[in-house]
Amino acid sequence: KEDLPVYNLEDISSHATRDKRIWVTYKEGVYDITNFIDTHPGGDQILLAAGSSVEPFWLLYSIHENPHVYKILESYRIGNLNKDECNNLTKDMTDPYFNEPKRHNALKPASKKPFNAELPPELLIQSFITPNELFYVRNHLPVPDLKAETYELEIEIEGVKKTKSFRLEDLKKLPKKTITATIMCAGNRRSDMIKHKPVKGLNWGPAAIGTATWTGVPLRDVLISAGLKEDDDKFKHVQFEGGDSDVTGKMYGASIPIWRALDKRGDVLLAYEMNGVPIPRDHGFPIRVIVPGVVGARNVKWLEKITVSDKESDSHWQQNDYKGFSPSTDWDTVDFTKSPAIQELPVISAICQPSEGSTVKVEQDKITVKGYAWSGGGHKIVRVDVTVDGGKSWHVANFEHQDAALPPQHWAWTIWTVKIPVDKKSKNVEIWAKAVDSSYNTQPESVENIWNLRGVLSNAYHKVKVNLKR
Ligand code: HEM
Ligand code: MTE
Ligand code: MO
């Protein structure tokens, strides 16, 4: 390292385009990252650092504070930054996470900046409705601090010059609706995929999911009152932007197909209450979109803008993330334009009690197993099968709590439980669970054959190894 050439800031800023090659600094290191750009899991945002330091961006995305990231970076090292300049550069950096809400200690962080956390699985299924303080949090950026009094939602219908805006009180005056819906992150149960082969993404267990009642105004009514004609087929998508932005001011964004936004039975809400109280800051205060049956990523929090368009959202999270791929696709071959954005999620289940590695009491030669099952698109769970002998005998679980709503409006999860006989001599067992939904779709058996480089849609049979105590 010491033998490498020394550069000053001017040298570095003159390498900010592909034809001049792209250099960045990190602490005293100088790196030529031109050849890494196309395989960067965070997309072309990496170019924001071209010709300067990556540090302010890594304060924003602390996922980079990780040995495997430093190892990649070091492999591109070409030199060292002049000492004096190095000290000046980092002096004035401030933490973009200075104003985060307080979180409950029971939420176990998968990353702190941005804040991402889930409950221990045993706690998750103690109640059908997840208390707000214990609801998993999935943030990509610092939490904005929006104020009810000054809040405004802007609605643009493409081609119509004048945009319309709604204050919080305007929205609250419109007829309201309450639904019970489960929200799940596409990365839920990613840890099972990681066990098979590493992926790039947060190491979520089975608790990146939660259920709440959501109260708000149907998006459909708001769009119509903003001037959208229901039978206008020019438009294909409804785009959402959140109030959380990165260092360049680019907002979190996503979109859903317009038919879903306009479908009376789609129940898409601009929600202002979660479990009967104003939505907490972490979950989108004062307004978030609830798109029941659809992947968490489209349920945009801190909603500030809606655009009715013929195009999908161009946000990173719609275009270059939250998509599925073949197990053989890797970061060198992946082409994000070739897969559609995830919308409805496939059927999934998880064993929450006992949890992986724990010890269970055998009572009358049986163990009690408890978990959840859920399916996207408004499908209902019709059966959950559980085995402790690798599928030689399956036991059908009882539904401890299931919402009465009929498909295709069955938005909430099912909590299930089953007592299963275990072999008298065995000291440990592997429990498997799989669910079947109202379309008779079921879960794939092995994680190997659905593995993908981003670790999304991890819905293989849930398999949990536990010790037995008599
Ligand atoms: C994710 C490397 C610069 C934004 C990642 C990941 C790696 C990586 C390995 C995947 C981490 C994981 O999930 O395990 C690098 C390297 C950089 C760099 C070597 C050197 C220049 C940047 C910059 C930005 C950025 C400058 C932003 C301006 C992101 C984002 C993600 C990401 C948004 C995705 C986080 C998520 O999973 O949601 N990067 N990165 N990166 N990176 Fe970078
Ligand atoms: N909305 C905004 N504005 N910013 C975000 O980072 N994360 C999305 C979605 N909406 C996100 C967002 C993702 S990926 C998920 S899984 C859900 O919010 C998580 O919602 P929760 O934190 O309320 O559980
Ligand atoms: Mo997510």
Coordinates of C-alpha atoms and ligand atoms in Angstrom, one line a residue:
K1 CA 0.0 0.0 0.0
E2 CA 2.7 2.5 1.0
D3 CA 4.4 2.0 -2.4
L4 CA 1.4 3.2 -4.3
P5 CA 1.4 6.7 -5.8
V6 CA 0.1 9.7 -3.8
Y7 CA -2.6 11.8 -5.3
N8 CA -4.3 15.1 -4.4
L9 CA -8.0 16.0 -4.6
E10 CA -7.6 17.6 -8.0
D11 CA -6.2 14.4 -9.5
I12 CA -9.2 12.6 -8.1
S13 CA -11.9 15.0 -9.3
S14 CA -10.4 14.9 -12.8
H15 CA -11.4 11.2 -12.9
A16 CA -15.2 11.4 -12.8
T17 CA -16.4 10.0 -16.1
R18 CA -16.0 6.6 -17.7
D19 CA -13.8 7.8 -20.5
K20 CA -11.3 9.3 -17.9
R21 CA -12.0 6.4 -15.6
I22 CA -13.8 6.8 -12.3
W23 CA -11.9 7.3 -9.1
V24 CA -13.1 7.6 -5.6
T25 CA -11.5 8.0 -2.2
Y26 CA -12.2 6.2 1.1
K27 CA -10.2 7.5 4.1
E28 CA -6.6 7.7 2.7
G29 CA -7.2 5.2 -0.1
V30 CA -7.7 6.1 -3.8
Y31 CA -9.6 3.6 -5.9
D32 CA -10.3 3.2 -9.6
I33 CA -13.8 1.6 -9.5
T34 CA -14.6 1.9 -13.2
N35 CA -14.8 -1.9 -13.7
F36 CA -17.0 -2.4 -10.6
I37 CA -19.8 0.1 -11.5
D38 CA -21.9 -2.3 -13.6
T39 CA -22.0 -5.0 -11.0
H40 CA -22.7 -2.7 -8.0
P41 CA -25.7 -4.0 -6.1
G42 CA -26.8 -0.5 -5.3
G43 CA -27.0 0.5 -9.0
D44 CA -25.6 3.6 -10.7
Q45 CA -26.0 5.6 -7.5
I46 CA -22.4 4.7 -7.1
L47 CA -21.6 7.4 -9.7
L48 CA -22.6 10.1 -7.3
A49 CA -19.2 9.5 -5.6
A50 CA -17.3 9.8 -8.9
G51 CA -14.2 11.9 -8.5
S52 CA -14.7 12.3 -4.7
S53 CA -15.2 10.5 -1.5
V54 CA -17.6 7.6 -0.9
E55 CA -17.8 8.4 2.8
P56 CA -20.8 10.7 3.0
F57 CA -22.7 8.1 1.0
W58 CA -21.6 5.3 3.2
L59 CA -22.9 7.3 6.2
L60 CA -26.2 7.1 4.5
Y61 CA -26.0 3.5 3.5
S62 CA -24.1 1.8 6.3
I63 CA -24.6 -1.6 4.6
H64 CA -21.1 -0.7 3.3
E65 CA -19.5 -0.9 6.7
N66 CA -18.8 -4.5 6.2
P67 CA -15.6 -6.5 5.6
H68 CA -16.8 -7.9 2.3
V69 CA -17.4 -4.4 0.9
Y70 CA -14.0 -3.2 2.1
K71 CA -12.4 -6.2 0.5
I72 CA -14.1 -5.4 -2.9
L73 CA -12.9 -1.8 -2.5
E74 CA -9.3 -2.7 -1.7
S75 CA -9.1 -4.8 -4.8
Y76 CA -9.5 -1.6 -6.8
R77 CA -6.8 0.4 -4.9
I78 CA -4.5 2.5 -7.1
G79 CA -3.0 5.0 -4.6
N80 CA -3.1 7.1 -1.5
L81 CA -4.6 10.5 -0.8
N82 CA -2.2 13.3 0.2
K83 CA -2.4 13.4 4.1
D84 CA -3.4 17.0 4.7
E85 CA -6.3 16.8 2.2
C86 CA -7.5 13.6 3.7
N87 CA -8.0 15.2 7.1
N88 CA -9.8 18.2 5.6
L89 CA -12.2 16.0 3.6
T90 CA -13.7 14.1 6.5
K91 CA -13.8 17.0 9.1
D92 CA -17.2 18.4 8.2
M93 CA -19.2 15.2 7.7
T94 CA -22.4 15.0 9.6
D95 CA -24.6 12.0 10.3
P96 CA -27.8 12.0 8.2
Y97 CA -29.4 9.8 10.9
F98 CA -29.3 12.4 13.6
N99 CA -33.1 12.6 13.9
E100 CA -34.4 9.0 14.0
P101 CA -37.5 8.0 16.1
K102 CA -37.0 6.0 19.3
R103 CA -37.4 2.2 18.7
H104 CA -38.5 -0.6 21.0
N105 CA -35.7 -2.8 22.3
A106 CA -37.5 -6.0 21.2
L107 CA -36.9 -5.0 17.6
K108 CA -33.6 -6.7 16.6
P109 CA -31.7 -4.6 14.0
A110 CA -30.5 -6.1 10.8
S111 CA -29.0 -2.7 10.1
K112 CA -29.0 0.5 12.1
K113 CA -28.4 3.1 9.4
P114 CA -30.8 2.9 7.7
F115 CA -32.9 1.3 10.5
N116 CA -34.1 -2.2 9.7
A117 CA -35.4 -4.5 12.4
E118 CA -37.6 -7.5 13.1
L119 CA -39.0 -9.2 16.2
P120 CA -37.8 -12.6 17.5
P121 CA -40.2 -15.1 15.7
E122 CA -41.7 -16.4 19.0
L123 CA -43.0 -12.9 19.8
L124 CA -44.3 -12.2 16.2
I125 CA -47.1 -14.8 16.4
Q126 CA -48.3 -14.0 19.9
S127 CA -51.1 -11.9 18.4
F128 CA -53.0 -11.7 15.2
I129 CA -52.5 -7.9 15.1
T130 CA -48.9 -6.8 15.5
P131 CA -48.6 -3.9 17.9
N132 CA -47.2 -0.8 16.2
E133 CA -44.1 -0.6 18.4
L134 CA -43.2 -4.2 17.4
F135 CA -44.0 -4.0 13.7
Y136 CA -40.9 -4.7 11.6
V137 CA -39.2 -1.6 10.1
R138 CA -37.7 -1.5 6.7
N139 CA -36.1 1.8 5.8
H140 CA -33.8 2.6 2.9
L141 CA -32.9 6.1 4.1
P142 CA -33.2 8.4 7.1
V143 CA -36.7 8.8 8.4
P144 CA -38.2 12.2 7.4
D145 CA -39.8 14.3 10.0
L146 CA -43.0 15.4 8.4
K147 CA -45.5 17.7 10.2
A148 CA -49.2 17.2 10.1
E149 CA -49.9 20.9 9.8
T150 CA -47.6 21.5 6.8
Y151 CA -48.1 18.2 5.1
E152 CA -49.2 18.3 1.4
L153 CA -49.8 15.5 -1.0
E154 CA -49.2 16.4 -4.6
I155 CA -51.1 14.6 -7.4
E156 CA -50.0 14.8 -11.0
I157 CA -51.9 13.3 -13.9
E158 CA -49.4 13.3 -16.8
G159 CA -50.4 15.6 -19.6
V160 CA -52.5 17.7 -17.3
K161 CA -50.6 20.9 -16.5
K162 CA -52.1 21.8 -13.1
T163 CA -51.3 19.4 -10.3
K164 CA -53.6 19.0 -7.4
S165 CA -52.7 19.0 -3.8
F166 CA -54.3 17.7 -0.6
R167 CA -53.6 18.7 2.9
L168 CA -53.9 16.0 5.6
E169 CA -57.2 17.5 6.8
D170 CA -58.6 17.4 3.2
L171 CA -57.8 13.7 3.0
K172 CA -59.4 13.1 6.4
K173 CA -62.6 14.7 5.3
L174 CA -63.1 12.1 2.5
P175 CA -65.0 8.9 3.3
K176 CA -62.7 6.6 5.2
K177 CA -62.2 2.9 5.1
T178 CA -60.4 0.4 7.5
I179 CA -58.9 -2.9 6.3
T180 CA -56.8 -5.5 8.1
A181 CA -53.7 -6.3 6.0
T182 CA -50.4 -8.0 6.3
I183 CA -47.3 -6.3 4.9
M184 CA -44.3 -8.4 4.1
C185 CA -40.8 -7.4 2.8
A186 CA -39.6 -9.2 -0.3
G187 CA -36.5 -10.1 1.7
N188 CA -38.4 -11.9 4.5
R189 CA -36.7 -15.2 5.3
R190 CA -33.7 -14.2 3.2
S191 CA -31.5 -15.8 5.9
D192 CA -32.6 -19.3 4.6
M193 CA -31.3 -18.4 1.2
I194 CA -28.0 -17.1 2.6
K195 CA -27.5 -20.4 4.4
H196 CA -27.5 -22.1 1.0
K197 CA -25.3 -19.5 -0.8
P198 CA -24.5 -15.8 0.1
V199 CA -26.7 -13.1 -1.4
K200 CA -26.4 -9.3 -1.3
G201 CA -29.1 -8.0 1.1
L202 CA -30.1 -7.7 4.7
N203 CA -30.1 -10.9 6.7
W204 CA -33.8 -11.1 7.5
G205 CA -35.2 -13.9 9.5
P206 CA -38.9 -14.9 9.3
A207 CA -40.2 -11.8 10.9
A208 CA -40.0 -9.1 8.2
I209 CA -43.8 -9.3 8.2
G210 CA -46.6 -7.9 10.3
T211 CA -50.3 -7.3 10.4
A212 CA -52.2 -4.2 11.3
T213 CA -55.5 -2.5 10.7
W214 CA -55.1 0.5 8.4
T215 CA -57.5 3.4 8.1
G216 CA -57.5 5.9 5.4
V217 CA -59.0 7.1 2.1
P218 CA -59.2 4.7 -0.9
L219 CA -56.6 5.8 -3.4
R220 CA -59.3 5.4 -6.1
D221 CA -61.5 8.1 -4.6
V222 CA -58.6 10.5 -4.3
L223 CA -57.4 10.0 -7.9
I224 CA -61.0 10.5 -9.2
S225 CA -61.4 13.6 -7.2
A226 CA -58.0 14.8 -8.6
G227 CA -59.6 14.5 -12.1
L228 CA -58.7 11.1 -13.3
K229 CA -61.3 9.5 -15.5
E230 CA -61.9 5.9 -14.7
D231 CA -62.2 4.7 -18.3
D232 CA -59.2 6.7 -19.5
D233 CA -56.8 4.0 -20.8
K234 CA -53.9 6.3 -21.6
F235 CA -52.4 5.5 -18.2
K236 CA -50.8 2.3 -17.0
H237 CA -49.2 3.0 -13.7
V238 CA -49.6 5.0 -10.5
Q239 CA -46.2 6.1 -9.1
F240 CA -45.5 7.1 -5.5
E241 CA -42.7 9.1 -4.0
G242 CA -41.8 9.2 -0.3
G243 CA -40.5 12.1 1.7
D244 CA -37.2 10.3 2.4
S245 CA -34.4 11.3 0.1
D246 CA -30.8 10.6 -0.5
V247 CA -28.0 13.1 -0.5
T248 CA -28.9 14.3 -4.0
G249 CA -32.6 14.8 -3.1
K250 CA -33.7 11.6 -5.0
M251 CA -36.8 10.2 -3.2
Y252 CA -37.7 6.6 -2.4
G253 CA -40.2 5.6 -5.1
A254 CA -42.3 2.8 -6.4
S255 CA -45.3 2.2 -8.6
I256 CA -48.3 -0.2 -9.0
P257 CA -50.4 -1.0 -12.1
I258 CA -53.3 1.4 -12.5
W259 CA -56.0 -1.3 -12.6
R260 CA -55.1 -2.1 -9.0
A261 CA -55.2 1.5 -7.9
L262 CA -58.7 1.9 -9.5
D263 CA -60.2 -1.5 -8.6
K264 CA -62.9 -1.0 -5.9
R265 CA -61.9 -4.4 -4.5
G266 CA -58.2 -3.7 -4.5
D267 CA -58.6 -1.7 -1.3
V268 CA -55.5 0.4 -2.0
L269 CA -55.5 3.1 0.8
L270 CA -53.8 6.3 1.6
A271 CA -53.6 5.4 5.2
Y272 CA -53.3 7.8 8.1
E273 CA -54.0 5.3 11.0
M274 CA -52.3 2.1 11.9
N275 CA -54.1 0.1 14.5
G276 CA -56.4 3.0 15.4
V277 CA -53.7 5.7 16.0
P278 CA -51.8 8.0 13.7
I279 CA -49.2 6.1 11.7
P280 CA -45.9 6.2 13.7
R281 CA -43.0 7.9 12.1
D282 CA -41.1 4.7 11.3
H283 CA -44.2 3.4 9.4
G284 CA -44.9 6.5 7.3
F285 CA -46.4 9.4 9.2
P286 CA -48.6 11.1 8.2
I287 CA -49.7 9.2 5.1
R288 CA -48.5 5.9 3.6
V289 CA -49.9 3.9 0.7
I290 CA -51.2 0.5 1.7
V291 CA -51.3 -1.8 -1.3
P292 CA -52.7 -5.0 0.2
G293 CA -51.5 -8.3 -1.2
V294 CA -48.5 -6.5 -2.8
V295 CA -44.8 -6.6 -1.8
G296 CA -43.9 -4.2 1.1
A297 CA -41.7 -2.1 -1.2
R298 CA -44.7 -0.6 -3.1
N299 CA -46.4 0.4 0.2
V300 CA -44.6 3.8 0.1
K301 CA -44.3 5.6 3.4
W302 CA -44.2 9.4 4.0
L303 CA -46.1 9.7 0.8
E304 CA -45.5 13.2 -0.8
K305 CA -46.3 12.7 -4.5
I306 CA -48.5 10.6 -6.7
T307 CA -48.0 10.6 -10.5
V308 CA -50.5 8.9 -12.8
S309 CA -48.5 7.8 -15.8
D310 CA -48.1 5.5 -18.8
K311 CA -44.7 4.4 -17.2
E312 CA -43.6 2.6 -14.1
S313 CA -41.6 4.5 -11.5
D314 CA -38.1 5.0 -12.6
S315 CA -36.8 4.6 -9.0
H316 CA -33.9 2.3 -8.3
W317 CA -36.2 0.2 -6.1
Q318 CA -38.7 -0.4 -8.9
Q319 CA -36.2 -0.8 -11.8
N320 CA -33.0 -2.3 -10.3
D321 CA -34.0 -4.1 -7.2
Y322 CA -37.0 -6.1 -5.9
K323 CA -37.0 -8.4 -8.9
G324 CA -36.6 -12.2 -9.1
F325 CA -34.0 -14.1 -11.2
S326 CA -32.8 -17.6 -12.0
P327 CA -30.5 -19.4 -9.5
S328 CA -27.8 -19.3 -12.2
T329 CA -28.0 -15.5 -12.8
D330 CA -25.0 -13.8 -11.0
W331 CA -23.9 -10.2 -10.7
D332 CA -21.9 -10.4 -13.9
T333 CA -24.8 -11.6 -16.0
V334 CA -27.8 -10.0 -14.3
D335 CA -30.0 -7.7 -16.5
F336 CA -32.6 -5.9 -14.4
T337 CA -34.6 -4.9 -17.5
K338 CA -35.4 -8.6 -18.1
S339 CA -37.5 -9.3 -15.0
P340 CA -40.7 -7.6 -14.0
A341 CA -40.9 -5.7 -10.7
I342 CA -42.3 -7.8 -7.9
Q343 CA -46.0 -6.9 -7.2
E344 CA -48.2 -9.7 -5.7
L345 CA -46.2 -12.0 -3.4
P346 CA -46.3 -15.8 -3.6
V347 CA -47.6 -18.0 -0.8
I348 CA -45.3 -18.3 2.3
S349 CA -45.3 -19.8 5.8
A350 CA -43.0 -19.8 8.7
I351 CA -42.5 -21.8 11.9
C352 CA -42.1 -19.2 14.7
Q353 CA -42.4 -21.4 17.8
P354 CA -40.2 -23.2 18.5
S355 CA -37.6 -21.2 16.7
E356 CA -34.4 -22.4 15.1
G357 CA -31.9 -24.0 17.5
S358 CA -34.2 -23.8 20.6
T359 CA -35.3 -26.6 22.9
V360 CA -38.9 -27.8 23.1
K361 CA -40.7 -29.7 25.7
V362 CA -42.2 -33.0 24.6
E363 CA -45.6 -33.6 26.2
Q364 CA -47.4 -36.9 25.8
D365 CA -45.0 -37.7 23.0
K366 CA -45.9 -34.6 21.1
I367 CA -44.5 -31.1 20.4
T368 CA -46.6 -28.0 19.7
V369 CA -45.6 -26.0 16.7
K370 CA -46.9 -22.6 15.8
G371 CA -46.5 -20.1 13.0
Y372 CA -48.0 -17.9 10.3
A373 CA -48.9 -18.4 6.7
W374 CA -49.9 -15.8 4.1
S375 CA -50.3 -15.3 0.4
G376 CA -50.2 -12.2 -1.8
G377 CA -52.9 -11.0 -4.2
G378 CA -55.7 -11.4 -1.7
H379 CA -55.5 -15.2 -1.6
K380 CA -56.5 -17.0 1.5
I381 CA -54.6 -19.8 3.2
V382 CA -56.6 -23.0 2.9
R383 CA -54.2 -25.4 4.5
V384 CA -50.8 -25.7 6.3
D385 CA -49.0 -29.0 6.4
V386 CA -46.3 -29.8 8.9
T387 CA -43.9 -32.7 9.2
V388 CA -41.1 -33.8 11.5
D389 CA -40.0 -36.8 9.6
G390 CA -38.9 -35.3 6.3
G391 CA -42.3 -35.6 4.7
K392 CA -43.1 -39.3 5.5
S393 CA -46.1 -38.1 7.5
W394 CA -47.8 -34.7 7.2
H395 CA -50.0 -33.1 9.9
V396 CA -52.6 -30.5 9.0
A397 CA -52.4 -27.5 11.2
N398 CA -55.4 -25.8 13.0
F399 CA -56.0 -22.2 12.3
E400 CA -55.8 -20.3 15.5
H401 CA -56.7 -17.0 13.9
Q402 CA -57.9 -16.3 10.4
D403 CA -59.7 -13.2 9.1
A404 CA -63.2 -13.8 7.6
A405 CA -62.6 -11.8 4.4
L406 CA -63.0 -13.8 1.2
P407 CA -60.5 -14.0 -1.6
P408 CA -59.5 -12.0 -3.6
Q409 CA -59.7 -9.6 -0.6
H410 CA -58.2 -11.8 2.0
W411 CA -55.4 -9.5 3.0
A412 CA -54.3 -10.8 6.4
W413 CA -52.1 -13.7 7.5
T414 CA -53.3 -16.9 9.2
I415 CA -51.9 -17.9 12.6
W416 CA -51.7 -21.7 12.8
T417 CA -50.8 -24.3 15.4
V418 CA -50.4 -28.1 15.4
K419 CA -49.4 -30.8 17.9
I420 CA -47.1 -33.4 16.3
P421 CA -46.0 -36.8 17.6
V422 CA -42.2 -37.2 17.8
D423 CA -40.2 -40.4 17.9
K424 CA -39.7 -41.6 21.5
K425 CA -35.9 -41.9 21.2
S426 CA -35.0 -38.8 19.1
K427 CA -33.1 -35.9 20.8
N428 CA -33.8 -33.4 18.0
V429 CA -36.0 -33.0 15.0
E430 CA -36.3 -30.9 11.9
I431 CA -39.7 -29.4 11.5
W432 CA -41.0 -28.5 8.0
A433 CA -44.0 -26.4 7.2
K434 CA -45.7 -25.5 3.9
A435 CA -48.9 -23.6 3.2
V436 CA -51.5 -23.9 0.4
D437 CA -53.5 -20.9 -0.7
S438 CA -57.0 -20.5 -2.2
S439 CA -55.6 -20.8 -5.7
Y440 CA -54.0 -24.1 -4.6
N441 CA -50.6 -22.6 -5.0
T442 CA -48.1 -24.0 -2.6
Q443 CA -44.4 -23.4 -1.6
P444 CA -41.4 -24.8 -3.4
E445 CA -39.6 -27.6 -1.5
S446 CA -36.0 -26.5 -1.7
V447 CA -34.4 -23.1 -1.3
E448 CA -31.6 -24.2 -3.7
N449 CA -33.8 -24.1 -6.7
I450 CA -35.3 -20.7 -6.0
W451 CA -32.1 -19.0 -4.8
N452 CA -31.5 -15.6 -6.5
L453 CA -28.7 -13.1 -6.2
R454 CA -30.8 -10.6 -4.3
G455 CA -32.3 -13.1 -1.9
V456 CA -35.9 -12.1 -2.5
L457 CA -39.0 -14.3 -2.6
S458 CA -37.5 -16.8 -0.1
N459 CA -40.7 -18.9 0.3
A460 CA -39.4 -22.5 0.2
Y461 CA -40.7 -25.0 2.9
H462 CA -39.7 -23.5 6.2
K463 CA -37.3 -25.9 8.0
V464 CA -36.4 -25.4 11.6
K465 CA -34.1 -27.7 13.7
V466 CA -34.9 -28.0 17.4
N467 CA -33.8 -30.0 20.4
L468 CA -36.2 -32.1 22.4
K469 CA -36.5 -32.1 26.2
R470 CA -38.6 -34.7 28.0
Ligands
HEM1 C1 -25.1 -1.9 -1.9 C2 -20.3 -2.0 -2.8 C3 -20.4 2.9 -3.4 C4 -25.2 2.9 -2.7 C5 -23.8 -2.3 -2.0 C6 -23.3 -3.7 -1.8 C7 -22.0 -3.7 -2.1 C8 -21.6 -2.3 -2.4 C9 -21.1 -4.9 -2.0 C10 -24.2 -4.9 -1.4 C11 -24.1 -4.9 0.1 C12 -24.9 -6.1 0.7 O1 -26.1 -6.2 0.5 O2 -24.2 -7.0 1.3 C13 -19.9 -0.7 -3.0 C14 -18.6 -0.3 -3.3 C15 -18.6 1.1 -3.5 C16 -20.0 1.5 -3.3 C17 -17.4 -1.2 -3.4 C18 -17.4 1.9 -3.9 C19 -17.3 3.0 -4.5 C20 -21.7 3.3 -3.3 C21 -22.2 4.6 -3.3 C22 -23.5 4.6 -3.1 C23 -23.9 3.3 -2.9 C24 -21.3 5.8 -3.6 C25 -24.5 5.8 -3.1 C26 -24.4 6.9 -3.4 C27 -25.6 1.6 -2.4 C28 -27.0 1.2 -2.2 C29 -26.9 -0.2 -2.0 C30 -25.5 -0.6 -2.1 C31 -28.2 2.0 -2.2 C32 -28.1 -1.2 -1.7 C33 -28.5 -1.2 -0.3 C34 -29.7 -2.1 -0.1 O3 -29.5 -3.4 0.0 O4 -30.8 -1.6 0.0 N1 -22.7 -1.5 -2.4 N2 -20.8 0.4 -3.0 N3 -22.8 2.5 -3.0 N4 -24.8 0.5 -2.4 FE1 -22.8 0.5 -2.7
MTE2 N1 -41.4 3.8 1.7 C1 -40.4 4.8 1.8 N2 -40.8 6.1 1.6 N3 -39.1 4.5 2.1 C2 -38.8 3.2 2.3 O1 -37.6 2.9 2.6 N4 -39.5 0.8 2.4 C3 -40.4 -0.1 1.7 C4 -41.8 0.2 2.1 N5 -42.1 1.6 1.9 C5 -39.7 2.1 2.2 C6 -41.1 2.5 1.9 C7 -40.2 -1.5 2.1 S1 -39.0 -2.3 1.2 C8 -41.0 -2.2 2.9 S2 -40.8 -3.9 3.2 C9 -42.0 -1.5 3.7 O2 -42.1 -0.1 3.4 C10 -41.8 -1.7 5.2 O3 -42.8 -1.1 5.9 P1 -42.6 -0.9 7.5 O4 -41.3 -0.3 7.8 O5 -43.8 -0.1 7.9 O6 -42.7 -2.3 8.1
MO3 MO -39.0 -4.5 1.7

